[in-house]
mmCIF file of C-alpha atoms and ligand atoms in Angstrom:
data_model
loop_
_atom_site.group_PDB
_atom_site.id
_atom_site.type_symbol
_atom_site.label_atom_id
_atom_site.label_comp_id
_atom_site.label_asym_id
_atom_site.label_seq_id
_atom_site.Cartn_x
_atom_site.Cartn_y
_atom_site.Cartn_z
ATOM 1 C CA MET V 1 1.567 -29.992 -2.717
ATOM 2 C CA ILE V 2 1.054 -26.933 -4.926
ATOM 3 C CA THR V 3 3.816 -24.318 -5.322
ATOM 4 C CA GLU V 4 3.421 -20.900 -3.774
ATOM 5 C CA GLU V 5 3.231 -19.207 -7.189
ATOM 6 C CA ASN V 6 0.614 -21.630 -8.536
ATOM 7 C CA ALA V 7 -1.404 -21.329 -5.353
ATOM 8 C CA ARG V 8 -1.414 -17.527 -5.589
ATOM 9 C CA ALA V 9 -2.398 -17.654 -9.259
ATOM 10 C CA LYS V 10 -5.222 -20.069 -8.485
ATOM 11 C CA VAL V 11 -6.529 -17.960 -5.614
ATOM 12 C CA LEU V 12 -6.397 -14.760 -7.660
ATOM 13 C CA GLU V 13 -8.079 -16.362 -10.673
ATOM 14 C CA SER V 14 -11.043 -17.238 -8.538
ATOM 15 C CA VAL V 15 -11.909 -13.657 -7.515
ATOM 16 C CA ARG V 16 -13.290 -10.706 -9.477
ATOM 17 C CA ALA V 17 -13.175 -7.028 -8.586
ATOM 18 C CA LEU V 18 -16.250 -5.911 -6.650
ATOM 19 C CA PRO V 19 -18.592 -3.364 -8.259
ATOM 20 C CA LYS V 20 -17.280 0.203 -8.198
ATOM 21 C CA ARG V 21 -18.674 3.037 -6.082
ATOM 22 C CA ASN V 22 -18.339 6.797 -5.923
ATOM 23 C CA VAL V 23 -16.833 8.390 -2.829
ATOM 24 C CA ASP V 24 -15.660 11.804 -1.653
ATOM 25 C CA LEU V 25 -11.997 12.345 -2.333
ATOM 26 C CA GLU V 26 -10.962 12.044 1.331
ATOM 27 C CA ALA V 27 -12.536 8.581 1.553
ATOM 28 C CA ALA V 28 -10.527 7.316 -1.424
ATOM 29 C CA LEU V 29 -7.130 7.167 0.282
ATOM 30 C CA ASP V 30 -5.551 3.702 -0.125
ATOM 31 C CA CYS V 31 -8.401 2.548 -2.351
ATOM 32 C CA PHE V 32 -8.007 1.759 -6.068
ATOM 33 C CA ALA V 33 -9.226 3.807 -9.018
ATOM 34 C CA ALA V 34 -12.137 2.147 -10.815
ATOM 35 C CA GLU V 35 -11.838 4.379 -13.898
ATOM 36 C CA GLU V 36 -9.207 6.317 -15.767
ATOM 37 C CA VAL V 37 -9.061 9.995 -14.901
ATOM 38 C CA HIS V 38 -7.733 12.686 -17.251
ATOM 39 C CA ALA V 39 -6.576 16.200 -16.433
ATOM 40 C CA ARG V 40 -9.284 18.811 -16.835
ATOM 41 C CA LEU V 41 -6.781 21.583 -16.254
ATOM 42 C CA PRO V 42 -3.128 21.982 -17.145
ATOM 43 C CA LEU V 43 -0.577 22.438 -14.379
ATOM 44 C CA PRO V 44 0.490 25.127 -13.811
ATOM 45 C CA LEU V 45 -2.817 26.608 -14.835
ATOM 46 C CA PHE V 46 -1.238 29.887 -16.029
ATOM 47 C CA ASP V 47 2.279 31.265 -16.433
ATOM 48 C CA ASN V 48 3.279 32.324 -12.936
ATOM 49 C CA SER V 49 6.238 33.400 -10.892
ATOM 50 C CA ALA V 50 8.421 30.873 -9.064
ATOM 51 C CA MET V 51 9.903 33.583 -6.823
ATOM 52 C CA ASP V 52 9.238 36.804 -5.022
ATOM 53 C CA GLY V 53 10.950 39.361 -7.295
ATOM 54 C CA TYR V 54 10.389 41.463 -10.403
ATOM 55 C CA ALA V 55 8.880 40.514 -13.756
ATOM 56 C CA VAL V 56 10.872 42.084 -16.602
ATOM 57 C CA ILE V 57 11.980 41.737 -20.194
ATOM 58 C CA ALA V 58 15.503 40.314 -19.823
ATOM 59 C CA GLY V 59 18.432 42.283 -21.151
ATOM 60 C CA GLU V 60 18.526 45.611 -19.242
ATOM 61 C CA LYS V 61 20.530 46.585 -16.186
ATOM 62 C CA ARG V 62 18.055 49.076 -14.685
ATOM 63 C CA TYR V 63 14.267 48.976 -14.638
ATOM 64 C CA ARG V 64 11.490 51.271 -13.503
ATOM 65 C CA VAL V 65 8.905 49.590 -11.244
ATOM 66 C CA ILE V 66 5.451 50.295 -12.722
ATOM 67 C CA GLY V 67 3.175 48.186 -10.505
ATOM 68 C CA GLU V 68 2.680 45.214 -8.268
ATOM 69 C CA GLN V 69 1.219 41.770 -8.987
ATOM 70 C CA PRO V 70 0.443 39.645 -5.906
ATOM 71 C CA ALA V 71 -0.877 36.057 -6.081
ATOM 72 C CA GLY V 72 -4.644 35.619 -6.207
ATOM 73 C CA LYS V 73 -5.914 38.267 -8.616
ATOM 74 C CA ASP V 74 -4.673 38.929 -12.124
ATOM 75 C CA ARG V 75 -4.239 42.704 -12.418
ATOM 76 C CA GLN V 76 -3.708 42.362 -16.188
ATOM 77 C CA LEU V 77 -0.458 44.338 -16.065
ATOM 78 C CA HIS V 78 1.811 44.756 -19.068
ATOM 79 C CA VAL V 79 5.530 45.447 -19.137
ATOM 80 C CA LYS V 80 7.540 47.146 -21.868
ATOM 81 C CA GLY V 81 11.324 47.379 -22.233
ATOM 82 C CA GLY V 82 12.932 48.881 -19.129
ATOM 83 C CA GLU V 83 9.822 48.313 -16.978
ATOM 84 C CA ALA V 84 9.462 45.922 -14.027
ATOM 85 C CA VAL V 85 6.464 44.666 -12.072
ATOM 86 C CA ARG V 86 6.952 43.731 -8.441
ATOM 87 C CA ILE V 87 5.740 40.106 -8.335
ATOM 88 C CA PHE V 88 5.215 37.347 -5.778
ATOM 89 C CA THR V 89 5.388 33.539 -5.913
ATOM 90 C CA GLY V 90 2.368 32.058 -7.677
ATOM 91 C CA ALA V 91 1.264 35.396 -9.180
ATOM 92 C CA PRO V 92 0.395 35.568 -12.907
ATOM 93 C CA ILE V 93 3.181 36.861 -15.130
ATOM 94 C CA PRO V 94 2.324 40.273 -16.617
ATOM 95 C CA SER V 95 2.047 40.208 -20.392
ATOM 96 C CA GLY V 96 5.236 41.187 -22.165
ATOM 97 C CA ALA V 97 7.545 39.942 -19.378
ATOM 98 C CA ASN V 98 9.859 37.050 -20.219
ATOM 99 C CA ALA V 99 11.732 36.569 -16.922
ATOM 100 C CA VAL V 100 11.498 37.054 -13.191
ATOM 101 C CA VAL V 101 14.529 38.263 -11.323
ATOM 102 C CA MET V 102 14.519 37.307 -7.673
ATOM 103 C CA GLN V 103 14.458 40.082 -5.150
ATOM 104 C CA GLU V 104 17.743 38.894 -3.628
ATOM 105 C CA ASP V 105 19.425 39.706 -6.985
ATOM 106 C CA VAL V 106 18.328 43.333 -7.285
ATOM 107 C CA THR V 107 19.028 46.582 -5.494
ATOM 108 C CA ARG V 108 15.945 48.703 -5.141
ATOM 109 C CA ASP V 109 16.150 52.431 -5.029
ATOM 110 C CA GLY V 110 12.758 54.109 -4.801
ATOM 111 C CA GLU V 111 10.849 53.227 -7.995
ATOM 112 C CA SER V 112 13.810 51.720 -9.792
ATOM 113 C CA ILE V 113 15.812 48.519 -9.500
ATOM 114 C CA THR V 114 19.317 47.593 -10.573
ATOM 115 C CA ILE V 115 20.063 44.002 -11.531
ATOM 116 C CA ASN V 116 23.114 42.603 -9.737
ATOM 117 C CA GLY V 117 23.735 39.639 -12.001
ATOM 118 C CA LYS V 118 22.558 38.341 -15.349
ATOM 119 C CA ILE V 119 18.965 37.343 -16.193
ATOM 120 C CA ASP V 120 18.168 34.500 -18.552
ATOM 121 C CA ILE V 121 15.017 34.528 -20.643
ATOM 122 C CA GLY V 122 12.372 32.357 -19.008
ATOM 123 C CA GLU V 123 14.067 32.479 -15.625
ATOM 124 C CA PHE V 124 11.745 31.785 -12.667
ATOM 125 C CA ILE V 125 8.671 31.583 -14.851
ATOM 126 C CA ARG V 126 6.571 28.458 -14.337
ATOM 127 C CA ARG V 127 4.935 27.955 -17.736
ATOM 128 C CA ARG V 128 1.316 26.913 -18.122
ATOM 129 C CA GLY V 129 1.120 23.134 -18.671
ATOM 130 C CA CYS V 130 4.832 22.440 -18.177
ATOM 131 C CA ASP V 131 4.057 19.876 -15.435
ATOM 132 C CA LEU V 132 0.800 18.449 -16.755
ATOM 133 C CA SER V 133 -1.113 18.979 -20.003
ATOM 134 C CA GLU V 134 -4.866 19.236 -20.256
ATOM 135 C CA GLY V 135 -6.297 15.820 -21.135
ATOM 136 C CA GLN V 136 -3.242 13.900 -19.922
ATOM 137 C CA LYS V 137 -4.010 10.686 -18.005
ATOM 138 C CA ILE V 138 -3.573 11.221 -14.278
ATOM 139 C CA LEU V 139 -4.976 7.920 -12.961
ATOM 140 C CA SER V 140 -5.155 4.497 -14.523
ATOM 141 C CA LYS V 141 -7.823 1.992 -13.599
ATOM 142 C CA GLY V 142 -6.469 -0.046 -10.696
ATOM 143 C CA ASP V 143 -4.001 2.582 -9.437
ATOM 144 C CA ARG V 144 -3.716 2.870 -5.673
ATOM 145 C CA ILE V 145 -4.893 6.275 -4.466
ATOM 146 C CA THR V 146 -1.998 7.694 -2.472
ATOM 147 C CA ALA V 147 -1.885 11.027 -0.647
ATOM 148 C CA THR V 148 -0.040 12.586 -3.585
ATOM 149 C CA LYS V 149 -2.559 11.264 -6.122
ATOM 150 C CA LEU V 150 -5.326 12.746 -3.972
ATOM 151 C CA ALA V 151 -3.517 16.081 -4.052
ATOM 152 C CA LEU V 152 -3.274 15.920 -7.846
ATOM 153 C CA LEU V 153 -7.004 15.183 -8.117
ATOM 154 C CA ALA V 154 -7.756 18.081 -5.775
ATOM 155 C CA SER V 155 -5.639 20.361 -7.988
ATOM 156 C CA GLN V 156 -8.133 19.570 -10.750
ATOM 157 C CA GLY V 157 -11.142 20.617 -8.706
ATOM 158 C CA ILE V 158 -12.214 16.974 -8.489
ATOM 159 C CA VAL V 159 -14.168 16.249 -5.298
ATOM 160 C CA ASP V 160 -15.294 12.672 -5.784
ATOM 161 C CA LEU V 161 -13.960 9.570 -7.416
ATOM 162 C CA ALA V 162 -15.001 6.110 -8.678
ATOM 163 C CA ILE V 163 -13.125 3.476 -6.702
ATOM 164 C CA GLY V 164 -13.323 -0.299 -6.311
ATOM 165 C CA GLY V 165 -15.734 -1.973 -3.899
ATOM 166 C CA GLU V 166 -15.333 -2.139 -0.144
ATOM 167 C CA VAL V 167 -14.133 -5.462 1.230
ATOM 168 C CA THR V 168 -15.518 -6.785 4.483
ATOM 169 C CA ALA V 169 -13.863 -9.720 6.170
ATOM 170 C CA ALA V 170 -14.701 -12.167 8.922
ATOM 171 C CA VAL V 171 -12.006 -13.479 11.275
ATOM 172 C CA ILE V 172 -12.419 -16.731 13.179
ATOM 173 C CA SER V 173 -9.688 -18.022 15.438
ATOM 174 C CA THR V 174 -9.913 -21.646 16.483
ATOM 175 C CA GLY V 175 -8.405 -23.607 19.340
ATOM 176 C CA ASP V 176 -9.433 -25.025 22.737
ATOM 177 C CA GLU V 177 -6.349 -23.372 24.218
ATOM 178 C CA LEU V 178 -7.351 -19.808 23.304
ATOM 179 C CA VAL V 179 -8.351 -17.164 25.818
ATOM 180 C CA ARG V 180 -9.587 -13.719 24.904
ATOM 181 C CA GLY V 181 -8.399 -10.365 26.221
ATOM 182 C CA ASN V 182 -6.896 -10.531 29.699
ATOM 183 C CA ALA V 183 -9.105 -13.251 31.266
ATOM 184 C CA ALA V 184 -7.273 -15.525 33.721
ATOM 185 C CA LEU V 185 -5.271 -18.269 32.012
ATOM 186 C CA GLN V 186 -5.654 -21.877 33.146
ATOM 187 C CA PRO V 187 -2.677 -24.221 32.726
ATOM 188 C CA GLY V 188 -2.300 -25.067 29.036
ATOM 189 C CA GLN V 189 -4.118 -22.008 27.797
ATOM 190 C CA ILE V 190 -2.738 -19.051 25.839
ATOM 191 C CA TYR V 191 -4.052 -15.671 24.804
ATOM 192 C CA ASP V 192 -5.436 -15.392 21.292
ATOM 193 C CA SER V 193 -3.050 -13.181 19.341
ATOM 194 C CA ASN V 194 -4.043 -14.204 15.807
ATOM 195 C CA SER V 195 -7.379 -12.403 15.951
ATOM 196 C CA THR V 196 -5.568 -9.184 16.733
ATOM 197 C CA LEU V 197 -2.922 -9.812 14.083
ATOM 198 C CA LEU V 198 -5.474 -10.578 11.382
ATOM 199 C CA ALA V 199 -7.720 -7.658 12.282
ATOM 200 C CA ALA V 200 -4.725 -5.309 12.042
ATOM 201 C CA LEU V 201 -3.538 -6.806 8.741
ATOM 202 C CA VAL V 202 -7.027 -6.440 7.302
ATOM 203 C CA ARG V 203 -7.139 -2.799 8.435
ATOM 204 C CA ASN V 204 -3.698 -2.246 6.923
ATOM 205 C CA VAL V 205 -5.094 -3.047 3.489
ATOM 206 C CA ASN V 206 -8.012 -0.715 4.066
ATOM 207 C CA ALA V 207 -10.627 -3.448 4.401
ATOM 208 C CA GLN V 208 -13.005 -3.872 7.334
ATOM 209 C CA VAL V 209 -13.476 -6.707 9.809
ATOM 210 C CA ALA V 210 -17.240 -7.058 10.075
ATOM 211 C CA PHE V 211 -17.394 -10.297 12.062
ATOM 212 C CA ALA V 212 -14.940 -11.814 14.543
ATOM 213 C CA GLU V 213 -15.333 -14.952 16.595
ATOM 214 C CA GLN V 214 -13.242 -17.264 18.685
ATOM 215 C CA CYS V 215 -14.152 -20.939 18.377
ATOM 216 C CA ARG V 216 -13.373 -24.046 20.333
ATOM 217 C CA ASP V 217 -12.225 -27.142 18.453
ATOM 218 C CA ASP V 218 -15.760 -28.365 18.144
ATOM 219 C CA LEU V 219 -17.319 -29.195 14.788
ATOM 220 C CA GLU V 220 -20.756 -27.829 15.522
ATOM 221 C CA THR V 221 -19.596 -24.472 16.900
ATOM 222 C CA LEU V 222 -17.086 -24.098 14.118
ATOM 223 C CA THR V 223 -19.600 -24.922 11.392
ATOM 224 C CA HIS V 224 -21.982 -22.376 12.831
ATOM 225 C CA ALA V 225 -19.292 -19.673 13.004
ATOM 226 C CA ILE V 226 -18.185 -20.395 9.430
ATOM 227 C CA GLU V 227 -21.769 -20.123 8.206
ATOM 228 C CA HIS V 228 -21.967 -16.683 9.769
ATOM 229 C CA GLY V 229 -18.531 -15.567 8.681
ATOM 230 C CA ALA V 230 -19.176 -16.590 5.078
ATOM 231 C CA ARG V 231 -21.681 -13.741 4.771
ATOM 232 C CA GLN V 232 -18.666 -11.460 4.314
ATOM 233 C CA GLN V 233 -16.642 -11.429 1.117
ATOM 234 C CA VAL V 234 -13.548 -12.887 2.761
ATOM 235 C CA LEU V 235 -13.355 -15.320 5.660
ATOM 236 C CA LEU V 236 -10.072 -15.811 7.495
ATOM 237 C CA ILE V 237 -9.834 -18.784 9.827
ATOM 238 C CA SER V 238 -6.706 -19.338 11.881
ATOM 239 C CA GLY V 239 -5.712 -22.698 13.335
ATOM 240 C CA GLY V 240 -7.265 -26.107 12.862
ATOM 241 C CA VAL V 241 -6.242 -26.597 9.225
ATOM 242 C CA SER V 242 -3.569 -29.206 9.829
ATOM 243 C CA VAL V 243 -3.963 -32.975 9.994
ATOM 244 C CA GLY V 244 -4.582 -33.619 13.725
ATOM 245 C CA GLU V 245 -7.857 -34.953 15.143
ATOM 246 C CA HIS V 246 -8.595 -31.473 16.475
ATOM 247 C CA ASP V 247 -8.105 -29.781 13.119
ATOM 248 C CA LEU V 248 -11.686 -29.462 12.059
ATOM 249 C CA VAL V 249 -11.752 -26.549 9.638
ATOM 250 C CA ARG V 250 -11.647 -28.640 6.492
ATOM 251 C CA ARG V 251 -14.394 -30.968 7.727
ATOM 252 C CA ALA V 252 -16.601 -28.064 8.776
ATOM 253 C CA LEU V 253 -16.180 -26.437 5.375
ATOM 254 C CA GLU V 254 -16.938 -29.677 3.554
ATOM 255 C CA GLU V 255 -20.078 -30.238 5.610
ATOM 256 C CA LEU V 256 -21.234 -26.781 4.543
ATOM 257 C CA GLY V 257 -20.652 -27.690 0.891
ATOM 258 C CA ALA V 258 -17.598 -25.504 0.369
ATOM 259 C CA LYS V 259 -15.392 -26.110 -2.639
ATOM 260 C CA ILE V 260 -11.866 -26.734 -1.336
ATOM 261 C CA ASP V 261 -9.493 -25.485 -4.061
ATOM 262 C CA ILE V 262 -6.180 -25.686 -2.226
ATOM 263 C CA TRP V 263 -4.966 -27.603 0.767
ATOM 264 C CA ARG V 264 -1.261 -27.438 1.668
ATOM 265 C CA VAL V 265 1.149 -25.137 -0.138
ATOM 266 C CA ALA V 266 4.924 -25.405 -0.526
ATOM 267 C CA ILE V 267 5.822 -22.400 1.586
ATOM 268 C CA LYS V 268 7.730 -22.120 4.855
ATOM 269 C CA PRO V 269 6.202 -21.191 7.178
ATOM 270 C CA GLY V 270 2.613 -21.824 6.155
ATOM 271 C CA LYS V 271 2.312 -25.288 4.628
ATOM 272 C CA PRO V 272 -1.060 -26.221 6.189
ATOM 273 C CA PHE V 273 -2.873 -23.559 4.169
ATOM 274 C CA LEU V 274 -6.363 -23.971 2.801
ATOM 275 C CA PHE V 275 -8.314 -22.005 0.229
ATOM 276 C CA ALA V 276 -11.981 -22.647 -0.397
ATOM 277 C CA ARG V 277 -15.097 -21.016 -1.757
ATOM 278 C CA LEU V 278 -18.360 -21.092 0.100
ATOM 279 C CA THR V 279 -21.222 -19.426 -1.780
ATOM 280 C CA ASP V 280 -19.816 -15.962 -2.682
ATOM 281 C CA CYS V 281 -17.200 -15.934 0.060
ATOM 282 C CA VAL V 282 -13.519 -16.727 -0.389
ATOM 283 C CA VAL V 283 -12.251 -18.678 2.599
ATOM 284 C CA PHE V 284 -8.669 -18.844 3.786
ATOM 285 C CA GLY V 285 -7.697 -21.434 6.363
ATOM 286 C CA LEU V 286 -4.427 -20.191 7.808
ATOM 287 C CA PRO V 287 -2.149 -22.271 10.032
ATOM 288 C CA GLY V 288 -2.432 -21.328 13.723
ATOM 289 C CA ASN V 289 1.188 -20.372 14.298
ATOM 290 C CA PRO V 290 1.452 -16.586 14.264
ATOM 291 C CA VAL V 291 4.350 -16.350 11.816
ATOM 292 C CA SER V 292 2.503 -18.642 9.409
ATOM 293 C CA VAL V 293 -0.566 -16.433 9.718
ATOM 294 C CA PHE V 294 1.527 -13.386 8.879
ATOM 295 C CA VAL V 295 3.400 -14.893 5.929
ATOM 296 C CA THR V 296 0.357 -16.529 4.333
ATOM 297 C CA PHE V 297 -1.657 -13.335 4.782
ATOM 298 C CA LEU V 298 0.977 -11.342 2.903
ATOM 299 C CA ARG V 299 1.478 -13.908 0.152
ATOM 300 C CA PHE V 300 -2.135 -14.944 -0.492
ATOM 301 C CA VAL V 301 -4.765 -12.942 1.377
ATOM 302 C CA ARG V 302 -3.520 -9.413 0.769
ATOM 303 C CA PRO V 303 -3.368 -9.668 -3.043
ATOM 304 C CA THR V 304 -6.823 -11.254 -3.012
ATOM 305 C CA ILE V 305 -8.296 -8.387 -1.015
ATOM 306 C CA TRP V 306 -6.533 -5.915 -3.294
ATOM 307 C CA LYS V 307 -7.964 -7.629 -6.370
ATOM 308 C CA LEU V 308 -11.462 -7.496 -4.879
ATOM 309 C CA MET V 309 -10.865 -3.790 -4.235
ATOM 310 C CA GLY V 310 -9.979 -3.268 -7.887
ATOM 311 C CA ALA V 311 -6.171 -3.241 -7.794
ATOM 312 C CA THR V 312 -4.376 -4.383 -10.925
ATOM 313 C CA ASP V 313 -0.768 -4.608 -9.746
ATOM 314 C CA LEU V 314 -0.832 -7.627 -7.463
ATOM 315 C CA ALA V 315 2.795 -8.719 -7.645
ATOM 316 C CA PRO V 316 4.684 -8.694 -4.339
ATOM 317 C CA SER V 317 6.909 -5.617 -4.118
ATOM 318 C CA THR V 318 10.280 -7.222 -3.561
ATOM 319 C CA PHE V 319 13.782 -5.907 -4.158
ATOM 320 C CA ALA V 320 17.291 -7.244 -3.829
ATOM 321 C CA ALA V 321 19.187 -6.487 -0.622
ATOM 322 C CA GLU V 322 22.665 -7.502 0.439
ATOM 323 C CA LEU V 323 22.653 -10.416 2.853
ATOM 324 C CA ASP V 324 24.650 -9.693 5.995
ATOM 325 C CA VAL V 325 25.142 -13.338 7.109
ATOM 326 C CA ASP V 326 25.408 -16.813 5.534
ATOM 327 C CA LEU V 327 21.957 -18.314 5.148
ATOM 328 C CA ALA V 328 20.704 -21.761 4.087
ATOM 329 C CA ASN V 329 17.283 -23.267 3.541
ATOM 330 C CA ASP V 330 17.559 -26.995 4.179
ATOM 331 C CA ASP V 331 13.965 -27.615 3.110
ATOM 332 C CA PRO V 332 14.227 -29.239 -0.351
ATOM 333 C CA LYS V 333 10.676 -28.321 -1.406
ATOM 334 C CA ARG V 334 9.647 -25.032 0.134
ATOM 335 C CA PRO V 335 10.994 -21.485 -0.138
ATOM 336 C CA HIS V 336 11.619 -20.026 3.313
ATOM 337 C CA TYR V 337 10.470 -16.541 4.275
ATOM 338 C CA VAL V 338 13.021 -15.442 6.822
ATOM 339 C CA ARG V 339 12.128 -12.674 9.261
ATOM 340 C CA GLY V 340 14.762 -10.028 9.460
ATOM 341 C CA LYS V 341 15.922 -6.471 9.656
ATOM 342 C CA PHE V 342 16.648 -4.363 6.618
ATOM 343 C CA GLY V 343 18.728 -1.215 6.926
ATOM 344 C CA ASN V 344 21.491 0.539 4.965
ATOM 345 C CA GLY V 345 20.892 -1.804 2.051
ATOM 346 C CA LYS V 346 21.560 -4.922 4.140
ATOM 347 C CA PHE V 347 19.319 -7.691 5.416
ATOM 348 C CA SER V 348 19.975 -9.918 8.407
ATOM 349 C CA PRO V 349 17.669 -12.465 10.048
ATOM 350 C CA ILE V 350 16.311 -11.605 13.464
ATOM 351 C CA GLY V 351 15.038 -13.826 16.271
ATOM 352 C CA ARG V 352 14.135 -17.478 16.117
ATOM 353 C CA GLN V 353 13.000 -18.663 12.719
ATOM 354 C CA GLU V 354 10.322 -21.110 13.826
ATOM 355 C CA SER V 355 6.704 -20.448 12.993
ATOM 356 C CA HIS V 356 5.636 -19.883 16.620
ATOM 357 C CA ALA V 357 8.272 -17.158 17.222
ATOM 358 C CA LEU V 358 6.072 -14.090 17.562
ATOM 359 C CA PHE V 359 8.669 -11.971 19.349
ATOM 360 C CA GLY V 360 11.176 -12.269 16.482
ATOM 361 C CA LEU V 361 8.388 -11.491 14.024
ATOM 362 C CA SER V 362 7.461 -8.386 15.988
ATOM 363 C CA GLN V 363 11.070 -7.136 15.721
ATOM 364 C CA ALA V 364 11.333 -7.762 11.975
ATOM 365 C CA ASN V 365 10.757 -5.117 9.323
ATOM 366 C CA ALA V 366 11.358 -7.327 6.285
ATOM 367 C CA LEU V 367 10.879 -10.839 4.957
ATOM 368 C CA GLY V 368 13.747 -12.371 3.001
ATOM 369 C CA ARG V 369 13.034 -15.200 0.588
ATOM 370 C CA ILE V 370 15.450 -18.087 0.234
ATOM 371 C CA GLU V 371 14.617 -20.733 -2.343
ATOM 372 C CA ALA V 372 14.084 -24.410 -1.477
ATOM 373 C CA GLY V 373 17.490 -25.991 -0.802
ATOM 374 C CA GLY V 374 19.143 -22.582 -1.295
ATOM 375 C CA LYS V 375 22.507 -21.609 0.178
ATOM 376 C CA LEU V 376 23.467 -17.960 0.291
ATOM 377 C CA ARG V 377 26.703 -16.411 1.508
ATOM 378 C CA ARG V 378 27.239 -13.143 3.258
ATOM 379 C CA GLY V 379 27.360 -10.439 0.579
ATOM 380 C CA ASP V 380 25.003 -12.320 -1.796
ATOM 381 C CA LYS V 381 21.773 -10.712 -2.928
ATOM 382 C CA ILE V 382 18.521 -11.802 -1.319
ATOM 383 C CA ASP V 383 14.990 -10.837 -2.388
ATOM 384 C CA ILE V 384 13.251 -9.045 0.404
ATOM 385 C CA GLU V 385 9.939 -7.360 1.035
ATOM 386 C CA ILE V 386 9.417 -4.621 3.580
ATOM 387 C CA CYS V 387 6.748 -5.784 6.007
ATOM 388 C CA GLY V 388 6.875 -3.754 9.173
HETATM 389 P P1 LIG N 401 -3.042 -25.282 14.916
HETATM 390 O O1 LIG N 401 -2.843 -24.787 13.524
HETATM 391 O O2 LIG N 401 -4.451 -25.152 15.365
HETATM 392 O O3 LIG N 401 -2.501 -26.667 15.065
HETATM 393 O O4 LIG N 401 -2.173 -24.346 15.848
HETATM 394 C C1 LIG N 401 -0.775 -24.271 15.683
HETATM 395 C C2 LIG N 401 -0.153 -23.474 16.810
HETATM 396 O O5 LIG N 401 -0.635 -22.158 16.756
HETATM 397 C C3 LIG N 401 -0.477 -23.983 18.190
HETATM 398 O O6 LIG N 401 0.674 -23.843 18.994
HETATM 399 C C4 LIG N 401 -1.568 -23.046 18.647
HETATM 400 O O7 LIG N 401 -1.634 -22.959 20.058
HETATM 401 C C5 LIG N 401 -1.157 -21.768 18.014
HETATM 402 N N1 LIG N 401 -2.319 -20.915 17.802
HETATM 403 C C6 LIG N 401 -3.451 -21.266 17.153
HETATM 404 N N2 LIG N 401 -4.336 -20.266 17.150
HETATM 405 C C7 LIG N 401 -3.749 -19.242 17.790
HETATM 406 C C8 LIG N 401 -4.162 -17.930 18.110
HETATM 407 N N3 LIG N 401 -5.369 -17.474 17.753
HETATM 408 N N4 LIG N 401 -3.310 -17.131 18.789
HETATM 409 C C9 LIG N 401 -2.086 -17.578 19.138
HETATM 410 N N5 LIG N 401 -1.642 -18.815 18.855
HETATM 411 C C10 LIG N 401 -2.466 -19.648 18.198
HETATM 412 MG MG1 LIG N 402 -5.552 -25.755 16.954
#
């Protein structure tokens, strides 16, 4: 049985970033930059006022107001000693001025103002380029495009961007017991929740589900569905990857000539995990239990989709939290991802910790990792990842 880390490395090694494309800025949110971008313009673009007030040469007590400079049009004003220009936030600083005094700190009397306090040189002037220099790198290849990065690009007058390729996925859920939607349940049947979970997880990483099918545990139907699903870049199959007579995913893949790279990983929950390649498609066989689907998606599928999309930082974003209870993992071989709640710096498990326990999973906002055979005490640090 391969370790979780080796399995992830093996999966990631087997995929390459898809070809880049150019999109309008708005369409780039949560995608990954395919090229470096450098500032065309400095920020701020010109010396401007940080306040509504008066632009002056610091040092006097009284000034004569000689004009007004609103934001939006540079009136090319000039101040000399003892002169002030009424100025507004974002307006260009008149030449000669070396400070802005805020209006709350002056008393105005007709065309003159008296300063109530002391003015420092440079006060309330936002200097050209103090935030960002022209030519400075603003995006690295592989960076995730967040709302704030989009805003920075917009500040440069950039309207389109090269990003990584679009990932389309297929989702197949397997099992004779599965019923779709709200159709009447016969004894022994359950509603299919994995299809919904996987579709939502795929959407969460900004990829698209282009094909979804529910399959009975029947080799022919399954083989047919896999053939179809493998036309997408990623195929996610839930259920049927274990060792029972009704677990047919591996056989179906082999009959189609797939190359099975991984089968069974040392991770709890999620051991019966399969990774294969079928033509150009990467295929994940995820265990049917919902918690296993969730954990294996986060640990293996998500970084793969991100890599296809052109991301470069694929490491899980974990941090240390304080454990609020004693916690042990009695499995000697597999790290356990415990579902829990994180708040005020502390993590505590929530709900039942078996792999079928969907309610507990739905209440969790974090996964805590406890090493194989690990024993942690209340107050110890535990590595967690926010997941809800
Ligand atoms: P399997 O991996 O096929 O042996 O399934 C393991 C467990 O997960 C069984 O209890 C299944 O009923 C359950 N299961 C499998 N597929 C789904 C699904 N799509 N939705 C909800 N539960 C499922
Ligand atoms: Mg099954």
